[in-house]
Coordinates of C-alpha atoms in Angstrom, one line a residue:
Chain G
M1 CA 67.5 -59.1 174.5
L2 CA 64.7 -58.3 176.8
S3 CA 63.2 -61.8 176.9
R4 CA 66.6 -63.3 177.5
H5 CA 66.9 -61.1 180.6
K6 CA 63.5 -61.9 181.7
L7 CA 64.1 -65.5 181.4
L8 CA 67.2 -65.3 183.4
L9 CA 65.5 -63.2 186.1
H10 CA 62.5 -65.5 186.3
G11 CA 61.7 -66.9 189.7
A12 CA 62.2 -70.5 188.5
S13 CA 65.6 -69.9 186.7
K14 CA 67.7 -70.6 189.9
P15 CA 65.8 -73.7 191.0
V16 CA 66.1 -75.0 187.5
V17 CA 70.0 -74.3 187.4
F18 CA 70.2 -76.0 190.8
L19 CA 68.5 -79.2 189.6
L20 CA 70.6 -79.2 186.6
C21 CA 73.8 -79.0 188.6
L22 CA 72.5 -81.8 190.8
L23 CA 72.0 -84.2 187.9
P24 CA 75.4 -85.7 187.8
F25 CA 75.1 -86.4 191.5
F26 CA 71.6 -88.1 191.2
W27 CA 73.0 -90.0 188.3
L28 CA 76.0 -91.3 190.3
F29 CA 73.8 -91.9 193.3
F30 CA 71.3 -94.1 191.6
G31 CA 73.9 -95.8 189.7
A32 CA 75.6 -96.8 193.0
L33 CA 72.3 -98.0 194.3
T34 CA 71.4 -100.1 191.3
D35 CA 74.9 -101.3 190.6
Q36 CA 75.1 -99.4 187.3
L37 CA 78.6 -97.9 187.8
G38 CA 80.5 -100.5 185.9
V39 CA 82.9 -103.2 187.0
N40 CA 84.7 -101.0 189.5
P41 CA 82.1 -98.8 191.0
A42 CA 84.6 -97.2 193.5
E43 CA 86.8 -96.2 190.7
T44 CA 83.9 -94.8 188.6
L45 CA 82.7 -92.7 191.6
I46 CA 86.0 -91.2 192.4
R47 CA 86.9 -90.5 188.8
A48 CA 83.3 -89.1 187.9
T49 CA 83.3 -86.7 191.0
G50 CA 86.8 -85.5 190.0
D51 CA 85.7 -84.9 186.5
W52 CA 82.6 -83.0 187.7
T53 CA 84.6 -80.8 190.0
L54 CA 86.9 -79.9 187.0
R55 CA 83.9 -79.3 184.9
F56 CA 82.3 -77.0 187.3
I57 CA 85.6 -75.0 187.7
C58 CA 85.4 -74.5 183.9
I59 CA 81.7 -73.5 184.2
V60 CA 82.4 -71.0 187.0
L61 CA 85.3 -69.4 185.0
L62 CA 83.0 -69.2 181.9
V63 CA 80.4 -67.0 183.8
T64 CA 82.3 -63.7 183.5
P65 CA 83.6 -64.0 179.8
L66 CA 80.0 -65.0 178.9
R67 CA 78.5 -62.2 180.7
V68 CA 80.8 -59.7 179.2
I69 CA 80.9 -60.9 175.6
S70 CA 77.1 -61.6 175.4
K71 CA 76.3 -58.4 177.4
T72 CA 74.1 -60.4 179.7
P73 CA 74.9 -59.0 183.3
T74 CA 72.1 -61.1 184.7
L75 CA 74.2 -64.2 184.4
A76 CA 76.2 -63.1 187.3
R77 CA 73.4 -64.1 189.7
F78 CA 74.1 -67.8 189.1
R79 CA 77.8 -67.7 189.8
R80 CA 77.6 -68.3 193.5
M81 CA 75.5 -71.4 193.1
L82 CA 77.9 -72.8 190.5
G83 CA 80.8 -72.1 192.9
L84 CA 79.2 -73.9 195.6
F85 CA 78.4 -76.8 193.5
T86 CA 82.1 -76.9 192.5
Y87 CA 82.7 -77.4 196.2
F88 CA 80.0 -79.8 196.6
Y89 CA 81.6 -82.2 194.0
V90 CA 85.1 -81.7 195.4
V91 CA 83.8 -82.8 198.8
I92 CA 82.2 -85.8 197.4
H93 CA 85.4 -86.6 195.4
L94 CA 87.5 -86.3 198.7
L95 CA 84.9 -88.4 200.5
S96 CA 84.8 -91.0 197.9
Y97 CA 88.6 -91.3 197.8
S98 CA 88.7 -91.4 201.8
W99 CA 86.0 -93.8 202.1
L100 CA 86.1 -96.2 199.1
D101 CA 89.7 -96.2 198.5
R102 CA 91.2 -95.6 201.9
G103 CA 88.5 -97.0 204.2
F104 CA 88.4 -93.7 206.3
D105 CA 91.9 -94.8 207.7
V106 CA 93.1 -91.4 208.6
P107 CA 96.8 -92.2 209.3
E108 CA 96.8 -93.9 205.8
I109 CA 95.2 -90.9 204.2
V110 CA 97.7 -88.5 205.8
K111 CA 100.6 -90.9 204.7
D112 CA 99.1 -90.8 201.2
I113 CA 98.9 -87.1 201.1
I114 CA 102.5 -86.7 202.3
K115 CA 103.9 -89.4 200.0
R116 CA 102.0 -88.7 196.7
P117 CA 102.4 -85.3 195.1
F118 CA 99.3 -85.7 193.0
I119 CA 97.2 -86.3 196.2
L120 CA 98.9 -83.5 198.0
V121 CA 98.0 -81.1 195.1
G122 CA 94.4 -82.4 195.1
F123 CA 94.2 -82.0 198.9
L124 CA 95.6 -78.4 198.6
S125 CA 93.0 -77.4 195.9
F126 CA 90.3 -78.7 198.4
L127 CA 91.8 -76.7 201.2
L128 CA 92.0 -73.5 199.2
L129 CA 88.5 -73.9 197.9
T130 CA 87.1 -74.1 201.5
P131 CA 87.5 -70.4 202.5
L132 CA 85.8 -69.5 199.1
A133 CA 82.7 -71.8 200.0
L134 CA 82.8 -70.4 203.6
T135 CA 82.6 -66.8 202.4
S136 CA 80.0 -67.3 199.9
F137 CA 77.2 -65.6 201.9
N138 CA 76.2 -61.8 201.4
K139 CA 77.3 -60.9 205.0
A140 CA 80.8 -62.1 204.4
I141 CA 81.3 -59.7 201.6
K142 CA 80.1 -56.9 203.9
T143 CA 82.3 -58.0 206.7
M144 CA 85.4 -58.5 204.7
G145 CA 85.0 -55.6 202.3
A146 CA 84.3 -56.1 198.7
K147 CA 88.0 -55.7 197.6
R148 CA 89.3 -58.2 200.1
W149 CA 86.5 -60.6 199.3
Q150 CA 87.2 -60.3 195.6
L151 CA 91.0 -60.8 196.0
L152 CA 90.3 -63.9 198.1
H153 CA 87.9 -65.3 195.5
K154 CA 90.6 -64.8 192.8
L155 CA 92.1 -67.9 194.4
V156 CA 90.0 -69.8 192.1
Y157 CA 92.6 -69.1 189.3
V158 CA 95.3 -70.8 191.5
I159 CA 92.8 -73.6 192.3
S160 CA 92.1 -74.3 188.7
G161 CA 95.7 -74.6 188.0
L162 CA 96.2 -77.0 190.8
G163 CA 93.2 -79.0 189.9
L164 CA 94.7 -79.5 186.5
L165 CA 98.1 -80.4 187.9
H166 CA 96.3 -83.0 190.1
F167 CA 94.6 -84.5 187.0
F168 CA 97.9 -84.3 184.9
W169 CA 99.9 -86.1 187.6
M170 CA 97.2 -88.8 188.0
R171 CA 97.2 -89.5 184.4
A172 CA 101.0 -89.4 184.0
G173 CA 101.2 -92.8 185.4
K174 CA 99.6 -94.1 182.3
N175 CA 100.8 -91.5 179.8
N176 CA 97.1 -90.8 179.0
F177 CA 96.7 -87.0 178.7
A178 CA 94.2 -86.4 176.1
E179 CA 91.4 -85.5 178.6
V180 CA 93.9 -83.4 180.6
F181 CA 94.7 -81.3 177.6
V182 CA 91.1 -80.6 176.8
Y183 CA 90.5 -79.3 180.3
A184 CA 93.8 -77.4 180.3
G185 CA 92.9 -75.9 176.9
I186 CA 89.6 -74.6 178.2
V187 CA 90.9 -73.4 181.4
A188 CA 93.9 -71.6 179.6
L189 CA 91.2 -70.1 177.2
L190 CA 89.1 -68.8 180.1
L191 CA 92.1 -67.4 182.2
G192 CA 93.7 -66.0 178.8
W193 CA 90.6 -64.0 178.2
R194 CA 90.9 -62.4 181.7
L195 CA 94.5 -61.5 181.0
W196 CA 93.7 -60.0 177.8
Q197 CA 90.9 -57.8 179.4
F198 CA 93.3 -56.9 182.1
V199 CA 96.1 -55.7 179.8
K200 CA 93.5 -53.9 177.7
K201 CA 92.1 -52.0 180.7
K202 CA 95.5 -51.2 181.8
R203 CA 96.4 -49.7 178.5
L204 CA 93.2 -47.7 178.4
S205 CA 93.7 -46.4 181.9
S206 CA 97.4 -45.4 181.1
V207 CA 96.2 -43.8 177.8
S208 CA 93.4 -41.8 179.8
A209 CA 96.0 -41.0 182.5
G210 CA 98.2 -39.7 179.8
A211 CA 95.4 -37.7 178.5
A212 CA 94.6 -36.4 181.9
S213 CA 98.2 -35.3 182.5
L214 CA 98.1 -33.3 179.1
I215 CA 95.1 -31.4 180.3
Chain P
M1 CA 76.1 -105.3 202.3
L2 CA 78.9 -107.6 203.0
I3 CA 81.2 -106.3 205.6
K4 CA 84.5 -108.1 205.7
T5 CA 86.9 -107.8 208.7
Q6 CA 90.5 -108.6 208.5
S7 CA 90.1 -111.9 210.4
S8 CA 87.5 -113.2 207.8
G9 CA 89.2 -111.6 204.7
F10 CA 92.1 -112.4 202.7
D11 CA 95.2 -113.7 204.3
H12 CA 93.6 -116.8 205.4
S13 CA 90.1 -117.8 204.2
V14 CA 88.0 -119.4 206.8
P15 CA 87.7 -123.1 205.9
S16 CA 83.9 -122.8 205.1
E17 CA 84.6 -120.2 202.4
I18 CA 86.9 -122.6 200.5
T19 CA 85.5 -124.8 197.8
T20 CA 87.4 -128.0 198.1
Q21 CA 89.0 -129.3 195.0
A22 CA 86.8 -132.4 195.2
A23 CA 83.6 -130.5 195.6
Y24 CA 84.7 -128.3 192.8
Q25 CA 85.5 -131.0 190.5
G26 CA 82.4 -132.9 191.5
R27 CA 80.2 -130.0 190.6
R28 CA 81.9 -129.8 187.2
D29 CA 81.3 -133.5 186.7
I30 CA 77.6 -133.2 187.6
I31 CA 77.2 -130.2 185.2
K32 CA 78.9 -132.0 182.4
L33 CA 76.7 -134.9 183.0
M34 CA 73.6 -132.9 183.1
A35 CA 74.5 -130.8 180.0
T36 CA 75.4 -133.9 178.0
G37 CA 73.2 -136.5 179.4
A38 CA 69.6 -137.6 179.2
A39 CA 68.3 -134.5 180.6
G40 CA 68.4 -132.9 177.3
A41 CA 68.4 -129.4 176.0
A42 CA 66.2 -127.9 178.9
M43 CA 68.4 -129.3 181.6
A44 CA 71.6 -128.1 179.8
G45 CA 70.2 -124.6 180.0
W46 CA 69.6 -125.0 183.7
A47 CA 73.1 -126.6 184.0
G48 CA 74.6 -123.6 182.3
R49 CA 72.9 -121.3 184.9
E50 CA 74.1 -123.5 187.8
A51 CA 77.6 -123.4 186.3
M52 CA 77.5 -119.7 186.5
A53 CA 76.2 -119.7 190.1
Q54 CA 79.0 -122.2 191.1
S55 CA 81.6 -119.9 189.6
V56 CA 82.6 -122.5 187.1
P57 CA 82.0 -120.4 184.1
K58 CA 82.0 -121.7 180.6
P59 CA 80.4 -118.8 178.8
G60 CA 80.1 -120.6 175.4
K61 CA 80.8 -117.7 173.4
L62 CA 84.1 -118.8 171.8
A63 CA 85.6 -122.1 170.7
T64 CA 86.3 -124.4 173.6
L65 CA 89.6 -124.9 174.9
A66 CA 89.8 -127.4 177.8
G67 CA 92.7 -127.9 180.0
A68 CA 93.3 -130.6 182.5
K69 CA 93.7 -129.6 186.1
S70 CA 97.3 -128.4 186.6
L71 CA 99.5 -130.2 189.0
V72 CA 102.1 -127.4 189.3
A73 CA 102.3 -126.2 192.8
G74 CA 100.3 -123.0 193.4
A75 CA 98.7 -123.2 190.0
V76 CA 95.0 -123.7 191.3
T77 CA 93.8 -121.1 193.9
M78 CA 90.6 -121.9 195.7
E79 CA 89.2 -118.4 195.6
N80 CA 86.0 -117.4 194.0
I81 CA 86.5 -117.0 190.2
S82 CA 85.8 -113.5 188.7
S83 CA 82.8 -113.3 186.4
Y84 CA 83.5 -113.7 182.7
K85 CA 81.7 -110.5 182.1
D86 CA 84.0 -108.6 184.4
A87 CA 87.0 -110.3 183.1
T88 CA 86.1 -109.5 179.4
S89 CA 84.8 -105.9 179.8
Y90 CA 87.4 -104.4 182.2
N91 CA 90.7 -104.6 180.4
N92 CA 93.9 -102.7 179.9
Y93 CA 94.9 -103.2 176.3
Y94 CA 96.3 -99.8 175.2
E95 CA 96.5 -100.9 171.5
F96 CA 92.7 -100.7 171.6
G97 CA 92.2 -97.6 173.8
T98 CA 93.3 -96.4 177.2
D99 CA 89.9 -96.6 178.9
K100 CA 89.3 -100.1 180.5
S101 CA 85.9 -100.5 178.6
D102 CA 87.6 -99.6 175.2
P103 CA 89.2 -103.1 174.4
A104 CA 85.9 -104.8 174.7
Q105 CA 84.5 -102.3 172.3
N106 CA 87.3 -102.2 169.9
A107 CA 89.1 -105.5 169.9
H108 CA 86.8 -107.2 167.5
T109 CA 88.9 -105.9 164.6
L110 CA 91.9 -108.0 165.7
V111 CA 92.6 -110.7 163.2
T112 CA 93.9 -113.9 165.1
K113 CA 93.8 -116.3 162.1
P114 CA 96.4 -117.2 160.7
W115 CA 98.8 -116.4 163.6
S116 CA 102.3 -117.3 164.2
V117 CA 105.0 -116.6 166.8
A118 CA 108.6 -116.1 165.7
I119 CA 111.3 -117.5 168.0
E120 CA 114.4 -115.5 167.5
G121 CA 117.8 -114.5 169.1
L122 CA 120.1 -116.7 171.0
V123 CA 118.5 -120.0 170.5
K124 CA 119.5 -123.2 168.7
Q125 CA 116.3 -123.6 167.0
P126 CA 115.1 -120.4 165.8
R127 CA 111.9 -120.7 163.8
S128 CA 108.3 -119.6 163.4
Y129 CA 105.6 -121.5 165.1
T130 CA 102.0 -121.4 163.8
L131 CA 99.3 -121.1 166.5
E132 CA 98.2 -124.7 165.7
E133 CA 101.7 -126.0 166.2
L134 CA 101.9 -124.1 169.6
L135 CA 98.6 -125.3 170.8
K136 CA 99.8 -128.9 170.2
L137 CA 103.2 -128.4 171.6
S138 CA 102.3 -129.6 175.2
P139 CA 99.1 -130.6 177.0
Q140 CA 96.7 -127.7 178.0
E141 CA 96.4 -127.1 181.6
E142 CA 93.7 -125.2 183.4
R143 CA 95.3 -122.8 186.1
I144 CA 93.3 -120.5 188.4
Y145 CA 95.5 -117.5 189.1
R146 CA 95.1 -114.3 191.0
L147 CA 95.7 -111.4 188.8
R148 CA 96.8 -108.1 190.5
C149 CA 96.8 -104.8 188.4
V150 CA 99.2 -102.2 189.3
E151 CA 96.2 -99.9 189.6
G152 CA 95.2 -101.6 192.8
W153 CA 92.5 -104.1 191.7
S154 CA 92.6 -107.8 191.3
M155 CA 90.6 -110.7 189.8
V156 CA 90.8 -114.5 189.9
L157 CA 90.9 -116.0 186.5
P158 CA 90.8 -119.5 185.1
W159 CA 93.4 -119.6 182.4
V160 CA 94.2 -122.4 179.9
G161 CA 97.8 -123.0 178.6
Y162 CA 101.0 -124.6 179.6
S163 CA 104.2 -123.6 181.2
L164 CA 106.4 -121.3 179.0
S165 CA 109.3 -123.6 179.9
E166 CA 107.8 -126.3 177.6
L167 CA 108.4 -124.1 174.6
I168 CA 111.7 -122.8 175.9
K169 CA 113.0 -126.5 176.3
K170 CA 111.9 -127.2 172.6
V171 CA 113.8 -124.3 171.1
E172 CA 117.0 -124.8 173.3
P173 CA 118.3 -121.3 174.2
L174 CA 122.1 -120.9 174.0
S175 CA 123.8 -120.6 177.3
S176 CA 124.4 -116.9 176.5
A177 CA 120.7 -116.2 176.6
K178 CA 120.0 -114.5 179.8
Y179 CA 116.6 -112.8 179.1
V180 CA 113.6 -113.5 177.1
E181 CA 111.8 -110.8 175.3
F182 CA 108.1 -110.8 174.3
V183 CA 107.1 -108.5 171.4
T184 CA 103.3 -108.2 171.0
L185 CA 101.4 -107.3 167.9
A186 CA 101.2 -103.5 166.7
D187 CA 99.1 -103.2 163.7
P188 CA 97.9 -99.8 163.1
K189 CA 95.3 -101.2 160.7
T190 CA 93.4 -103.3 163.3
M191 CA 94.6 -101.6 166.5
P192 CA 93.2 -98.1 166.6
F193 CA 95.5 -96.7 169.4
V194 CA 98.7 -97.9 167.9
G195 CA 98.8 -94.6 166.2
S196 CA 98.8 -92.8 169.6
R197 CA 101.8 -91.8 171.3
V198 CA 100.9 -93.2 174.7
L199 CA 103.5 -95.9 174.4
D200 CA 106.3 -96.8 172.2
W201 CA 104.8 -99.4 170.0
P202 CA 105.2 -102.5 169.8
Y203 CA 104.5 -103.4 173.4
V204 CA 107.6 -105.2 174.6
E205 CA 107.9 -107.2 177.9
G206 CA 110.7 -109.3 179.2
L207 CA 111.7 -111.8 181.8
R208 CA 115.0 -113.0 183.2
M209 CA 115.6 -116.7 182.0
D210 CA 115.0 -118.2 185.5
E211 CA 111.7 -116.3 185.7
A212 CA 110.7 -117.5 182.2
L213 CA 111.5 -121.1 183.2
H214 CA 109.4 -121.0 186.3
P215 CA 106.6 -123.4 186.0
L216 CA 104.0 -120.7 187.1
A217 CA 104.9 -118.6 183.9
L218 CA 102.1 -119.7 181.7
L219 CA 101.9 -119.4 178.0
T220 CA 98.3 -118.9 177.6
F221 CA 95.8 -119.7 174.9
G222 CA 92.4 -119.7 176.7
M223 CA 90.4 -118.7 179.8
Y224 CA 87.1 -120.0 181.3
G225 CA 87.4 -123.2 179.2
E226 CA 87.6 -121.4 175.8
V227 CA 90.0 -119.6 173.6
L228 CA 91.0 -116.2 174.6
P229 CA 88.7 -113.3 173.8
N230 CA 90.4 -110.6 171.7
Q231 CA 90.5 -108.0 174.5
N232 CA 92.1 -110.5 176.8
G233 CA 95.1 -111.0 174.4
A234 CA 94.0 -113.6 171.8
P235 CA 95.3 -115.9 170.5
V236 CA 98.4 -116.3 172.8
R237 CA 99.7 -114.2 175.7
M238 CA 101.8 -114.7 178.8
V239 CA 100.4 -114.8 182.3
L240 CA 102.7 -114.2 185.3
P241 CA 100.6 -114.4 188.4
W242 CA 103.3 -113.1 190.8
K243 CA 103.8 -109.9 188.7
Y244 CA 101.6 -106.9 188.0
G245 CA 99.2 -107.6 185.1
F246 CA 101.0 -105.4 182.6
K247 CA 104.1 -107.8 182.7
S248 CA 101.9 -110.3 180.9
G249 CA 102.1 -109.3 177.1
K250 CA 99.1 -110.0 175.1
S251 CA 98.7 -111.1 171.4
I252 CA 102.5 -112.2 171.2
V253 CA 104.1 -112.4 167.7
K254 CA 107.7 -112.8 168.7
I255 CA 109.8 -114.4 171.5
R256 CA 113.4 -113.4 171.5
F257 CA 116.3 -114.7 173.6
T258 CA 118.8 -112.1 174.5
D259 CA 121.9 -111.5 176.6
K260 CA 120.7 -108.0 177.6
Q261 CA 117.7 -107.0 179.8
P262 CA 115.0 -106.0 177.3
G263 CA 113.7 -102.4 177.3
T264 CA 110.1 -102.9 178.2
A265 CA 107.3 -100.7 177.1
W266 CA 106.3 -99.2 180.5
N267 CA 109.8 -99.0 181.7
K268 CA 110.7 -96.9 178.8
A269 CA 107.6 -94.8 179.2
A270 CA 108.2 -94.1 182.9
K271 CA 111.4 -95.5 184.3
Q272 CA 110.9 -94.4 187.8
E273 CA 107.4 -95.9 188.1
Y274 CA 107.6 -99.2 186.3
G275 CA 110.6 -101.3 187.0
F276 CA 111.8 -104.3 184.9
F277 CA 110.6 -106.8 187.5
S278 CA 107.2 -105.4 188.6
N279 CA 106.8 -108.2 191.2
V280 CA 103.7 -107.5 193.2
N281 CA 104.9 -106.1 196.3
P282 CA 102.8 -104.5 199.1
L283 CA 106.0 -102.8 200.5
V284 CA 107.0 -101.0 197.3
D285 CA 104.4 -98.3 196.5
H286 CA 103.9 -96.8 193.1
P287 CA 103.9 -93.0 192.9
R288 CA 100.2 -93.1 192.2
W289 CA 98.8 -96.2 193.6
S290 CA 99.4 -97.6 197.0
Q291 CA 100.3 -101.2 196.6
A292 CA 99.5 -102.2 200.2
T293 CA 95.9 -103.1 199.5
E294 CA 93.7 -104.1 196.5
R295 CA 90.1 -104.3 195.6
R296 CA 88.8 -107.6 194.3
I297 CA 86.6 -106.8 191.4
G298 CA 83.1 -108.1 191.7
E299 CA 83.5 -109.5 195.1
D300 CA 84.5 -106.6 197.3
G301 CA 81.5 -104.3 197.9
L302 CA 81.7 -100.6 197.3
F303 CA 82.1 -100.0 201.0
T304 CA 84.2 -103.1 201.7
K305 CA 87.7 -102.2 203.0
K306 CA 90.2 -103.2 200.4
R307 CA 92.0 -106.3 201.1
K308 CA 95.7 -106.6 202.0
T309 CA 98.0 -107.3 199.0
L310 CA 100.3 -110.4 199.4
M311 CA 104.0 -110.4 198.7
F312 CA 104.4 -111.7 195.2
N313 CA 100.6 -111.8 195.0
G314 CA 100.6 -114.7 197.3
Y315 CA 103.0 -116.8 195.2
E316 CA 106.0 -116.2 197.5
A317 CA 106.4 -119.9 198.4
Q318 CA 106.6 -120.7 194.7
V319 CA 108.7 -117.7 193.4
G320 CA 110.5 -116.3 196.3
Q321 CA 113.7 -118.0 195.7
L322 CA 114.1 -116.4 192.3
Y323 CA 114.7 -113.1 194.1
A324 CA 116.6 -114.2 197.1
G325 CA 119.2 -111.7 198.1
M326 CA 117.8 -109.1 195.8
D327 CA 116.9 -105.6 196.9
L328 CA 113.3 -105.5 195.8
K329 CA 113.1 -101.8 196.6
K330 CA 115.7 -101.2 194.1
N331 CA 114.8 -103.9 191.7
F332 CA 111.1 -103.1 191.7

């Protein structure tokens, strides 16, 4: 037990996690430089960065259940970094689409967002993630008050749903849902666990409230 | 990095970019001469490399299937031919998997010998043709067509085959036949994804009779001077250069003449997204992909602006009259 905590608290643990999170980026970057991204590199880049955004959402949502179930509170210190990497990948995803697919043609992009529900939902997810990334520093928590800050950051539940919808609609064109269902299953499990905890806590508190009224 | 501007891009190639037919043919002749002539084996190897460099690919992996230069109007585009590697490793062939790299990996299980195509329905001469009979039915032609995928990418591919109309003339459809239906192979034993519910198998495609009779509609047996690789629809497929790629059914086993518009695979799967006609049309967008632009695989760099898509994929002069007076927004 102690050694695990020590490992997670080690000075190198954060840099190591940081580098791990950057690995997909490096892989794609060098892939693009050396022409290793397959026949249609633009498509590969856009898809891979979208995949990694979804994966990071899952990883971020995993932190709390893992922390509670494994009784490892120290895990929480990586959550902000993982959250920011989610934003990092969604920004690259948006950039790759805007640049490689739309050639930074802003009117074209706006038209695309209005016309295509799946792009609109993707863009909305990005917009909703932005305040979370912007309020990720310590002072923001102080200024906002912990309660309000926490409420804002619960937006990630909505964002995960929108992200999945974006992916689902993208794949709907080709009736190709296998991967979508895998991500949806993971997100459902992670959000379901929270719901279950919430109900349990409510029941407990109502029991204790009942007990209190008896006294 | 190659930066293309609109003026040097797609609509009208600058003359210097175009390989003239004479030069193109000349190179082929030189290469052939070198490969077969006194220069011997060493020179043949060099000629092979030269052939690749000149975009006259003859990959030498499969049996040769040569075709004479086609004289059909619009049948030979002068654009750079896509690489054989790209053409055979980036395929949509859902029977072998939904990822574009799946068919190249999985299609080796497809059994193309023996093969026959049944001609059925409203036709005077219903019968089954063996592949060998079909190959000999009319002289093989080489056609260099643009291929535009509904997903927004394109290639330029040298096909070998002959106009479907040659076969249609032979089998004599009845006057009641208004449509042609193509049924492609759906063999769960050799096609791993036929078990999936992605589409309603077998894959069915169709054409109106006048479209099927258009000389550009190619009954295709080969590409790059060889027989078709499995992932590209061996041993016989359709190629319809003015329509999105998915209209061109692969590995055809049945051609039926009907009086009703066939229910096609993608139209059945998503009616509002894939119409029966599916002509390449930059003005009618797909809900997921803008059709105004496209990326030419292998030629347009990562940061090159996508090129403008042409009406009927650039074959408007040839096929436009088939759709005269039709509302193409409704009949997409």
